[in-house]
Amino acid sequence: MVTHVIEKDPSDERGTLLAFVEAQRGGLRRALLGLTDEQAARRTTAGELTLGGLLKHVAETEDTWVRRAQGIAPEIPRDPSNWGDSFRILEDESVAGMLAYWDRVAADTERFIRAVPSLDDTFPLPDAPWFPPSTRVSMRWLLAHLVEEIARHAGHADIIRESLDGKTAFTLVAEAEAEAEAEAEAGAGGPERAE
């Protein structure tokens, strides 16, 4: 029931790092398992964070970092005037839509990392007061940063979900596994498929 990242090929550093990124994505995705959009928008702590808002923020953040590494603008530009919207599911948005968006972002991340000539290749950090000026970082740093960013918010999501309905990460892992098994059985014609 506990999830672990298993290294499939010790010589595939990209694959290992991408697997850690995906494991953290899974933690946040599972926190939304079985919830309505209304439940995902509910605040359960003294803070402003919601599960839907965390989902949106993390998907946008991954997109922004991977595009930055490619030297292209983010799909959804943010500035002080709309920064708060990156933490809220708006009226024309849904959890399902955000999950689909994140799936596209994840696929773009995988394609880009698999295609980059070397994990030693670098790109500039943005001009921001919290980054040292004129600093470049590697693609390896990018993947480690995505693990850090997504894991931080997956932890927030665990707390919010448990506050919402008492379900813990362990419960949600078991539910996700049961759902995957049921889908696999349905796709194979059921547990006792006759020939």
XYZ file of C-alpha atoms in Angstrom:
195
model
C 0.000 0.000 0.000
C 2.863 2.439 0.653
C 4.236 3.964 -2.530
C 7.947 3.836 -3.275
C 9.897 4.912 -6.316
C 11.664 1.874 -7.685
C 14.650 2.553 -9.904
C 14.032 0.517 -13.056
C 17.437 1.151 -14.607
C 20.274 2.555 -12.459
C 21.929 3.933 -15.606
C 18.810 5.974 -16.525
C 19.180 9.067 -14.341
C 16.455 10.882 -16.279
C 14.028 8.020 -15.748
C 14.758 7.889 -12.029
C 14.277 11.638 -11.565
C 11.104 11.636 -13.680
C 9.784 8.731 -11.569
C 10.290 10.807 -8.399
C 8.446 13.738 -10.009
C 5.586 11.418 -10.992
C 5.427 9.895 -7.503
C 4.879 13.354 -6.026
C 2.261 14.164 -8.665
C 0.473 10.979 -7.627
C 0.331 12.101 -4.005
C -1.420 15.315 -4.918
C -3.726 13.638 -7.450
C -4.791 11.037 -4.873
C -5.715 13.793 -2.414
C -8.472 14.738 -4.882
C -9.743 11.173 -5.368
C -13.528 10.961 -5.218
C -14.109 14.653 -4.453
C -16.543 17.005 -6.151
C -15.415 20.397 -7.419
C -17.183 21.950 -4.429
C -15.272 19.772 -1.958
C -11.998 20.519 -3.766
C -12.730 24.247 -3.350
C -13.418 24.004 0.390
C -10.977 25.555 2.854
C -10.414 23.244 5.818
C -7.694 25.158 7.666
C -7.113 28.750 8.760
C -5.176 29.258 5.515
C -6.446 30.015 2.013
C -5.286 26.749 0.420
C -7.743 24.312 -1.131
C -7.136 21.024 -2.896
C -8.308 22.403 -6.234
C -6.147 25.479 -5.808
C -3.089 23.387 -4.995
C -3.700 21.247 -8.075
C -3.917 24.314 -10.308
C -0.868 25.986 -8.756
C 1.341 22.910 -9.055
C 0.304 22.210 -12.668
C 0.967 25.811 -13.658
C 4.255 25.868 -11.754
C 5.516 22.740 -13.502
C 4.520 24.202 -16.867
C 6.268 27.492 -16.066
C 9.544 25.843 -15.007
C 9.732 23.439 -17.936
C 8.951 26.219 -20.402
C 11.507 28.477 -18.714
C 14.122 25.756 -19.228
C 13.201 25.812 -22.932
C 13.325 29.610 -23.112
C 9.601 29.978 -23.869
C 6.772 31.775 -22.092
C 4.451 29.871 -19.733
C 1.096 28.761 -21.113
C -0.638 30.805 -18.397
C 1.305 34.001 -17.636
C 1.091 35.273 -14.068
C 1.896 38.648 -12.546
C 0.800 40.417 -9.329
C -2.597 41.246 -10.873
C -3.608 37.591 -11.365
C -1.245 35.637 -9.076
C -4.064 34.752 -6.659
C -5.973 33.054 -9.481
C -3.208 30.456 -9.702
C -4.428 29.110 -6.341
C -8.159 28.997 -7.172
C -10.309 26.971 -9.534
C -12.300 29.685 -11.316
C -15.930 29.433 -12.469
C -15.057 28.211 -15.959
C -12.589 25.608 -14.610
C -12.948 22.212 -12.946
C -10.810 19.666 -11.139
C -11.199 17.306 -14.115
C -10.035 20.061 -16.462
C -7.058 20.873 -14.251
C -6.098 17.187 -14.031
C -6.239 16.958 -17.846
C -4.106 20.118 -18.121
C -1.580 18.643 -15.674
C -1.478 15.402 -17.669
C -0.517 17.461 -20.754
C 2.115 19.351 -18.747
C 3.518 16.059 -17.389
C 3.749 14.628 -20.904
C 5.535 17.807 -22.077
C 7.960 17.511 -19.146
C 8.743 13.889 -20.023
C 9.241 14.681 -23.727
C 11.480 17.656 -22.994
C 13.657 15.887 -20.415
C 14.026 12.803 -22.635
C 15.061 15.028 -25.584
C 17.440 17.450 -23.862
C 21.043 16.581 -24.852
C 22.320 16.453 -21.260
C 21.037 16.930 -17.729
C 24.115 19.149 -17.351
C 22.607 21.664 -19.825
C 21.658 24.905 -18.078
C 19.144 27.719 -18.285
C 18.941 31.050 -16.440
C 16.932 31.512 -13.290
C 14.405 34.338 -13.529
C 15.266 37.829 -12.406
C 13.626 37.770 -8.977
C 14.742 38.948 -5.543
C 14.726 35.397 -4.154
C 17.237 34.104 -6.748
C 20.885 35.132 -6.978
C 21.385 37.405 -10.004
C 22.741 35.940 -13.239
C 22.455 32.342 -12.034
C 22.074 29.334 -14.301
C 20.856 25.914 -13.197
C 20.931 22.463 -14.781
C 18.133 20.261 -16.065
C 18.985 17.993 -13.138
C 18.296 20.959 -10.812
C 14.980 21.508 -12.624
C 13.842 17.945 -11.886
C 14.988 18.123 -8.256
C 13.153 21.435 -7.908
C 9.961 19.931 -9.345
C 10.175 17.113 -6.788
C 10.628 19.719 -4.038
C 7.775 21.943 -5.264
C 5.255 19.171 -5.849
C 6.157 17.314 -2.628
C 5.686 20.458 -0.537
C 2.192 20.936 -1.908
C 1.339 17.224 -1.808
C 2.007 17.457 1.931
C -0.344 20.430 2.168
C -2.908 18.402 0.227
C -2.618 15.497 2.698
C -3.477 17.808 5.588
C -6.349 19.478 3.761
C -7.856 16.149 2.663
C -7.624 14.643 6.128
C -9.270 17.780 7.542
C -11.989 17.536 4.897
C -13.163 13.968 5.423
C -10.632 12.133 7.579
C -9.022 10.235 4.707
C -5.276 9.865 4.999
C -2.712 9.285 2.281
C -2.623 5.561 3.170
C -6.397 5.259 2.748
C -6.255 7.092 -0.577
C -3.403 4.896 -1.861
C -5.517 1.817 -1.080
C -8.566 3.362 -2.790
C -6.527 4.304 -5.874
C -5.125 0.756 -6.070
C -8.613 -0.752 -5.762
C -9.916 1.600 -8.459
C -7.028 0.680 -10.787
C -7.638 -3.043 -10.219
C -11.368 -2.636 -10.950
C -10.594 -0.746 -14.169
C -8.086 -3.422 -15.212
C -10.625 -6.191 -14.565
C -13.319 -4.301 -16.491
C -10.914 -3.839 -19.398
C -10.051 -7.533 -19.398
C -13.679 -8.612 -19.340
C -13.937 -9.139 -15.596
C -12.321 -11.518 -13.145
C -13.893 -14.697 -14.615
C -13.927 -14.044 -18.319
C -15.235 -17.035 -20.237
C -13.512 -18.122 -23.434
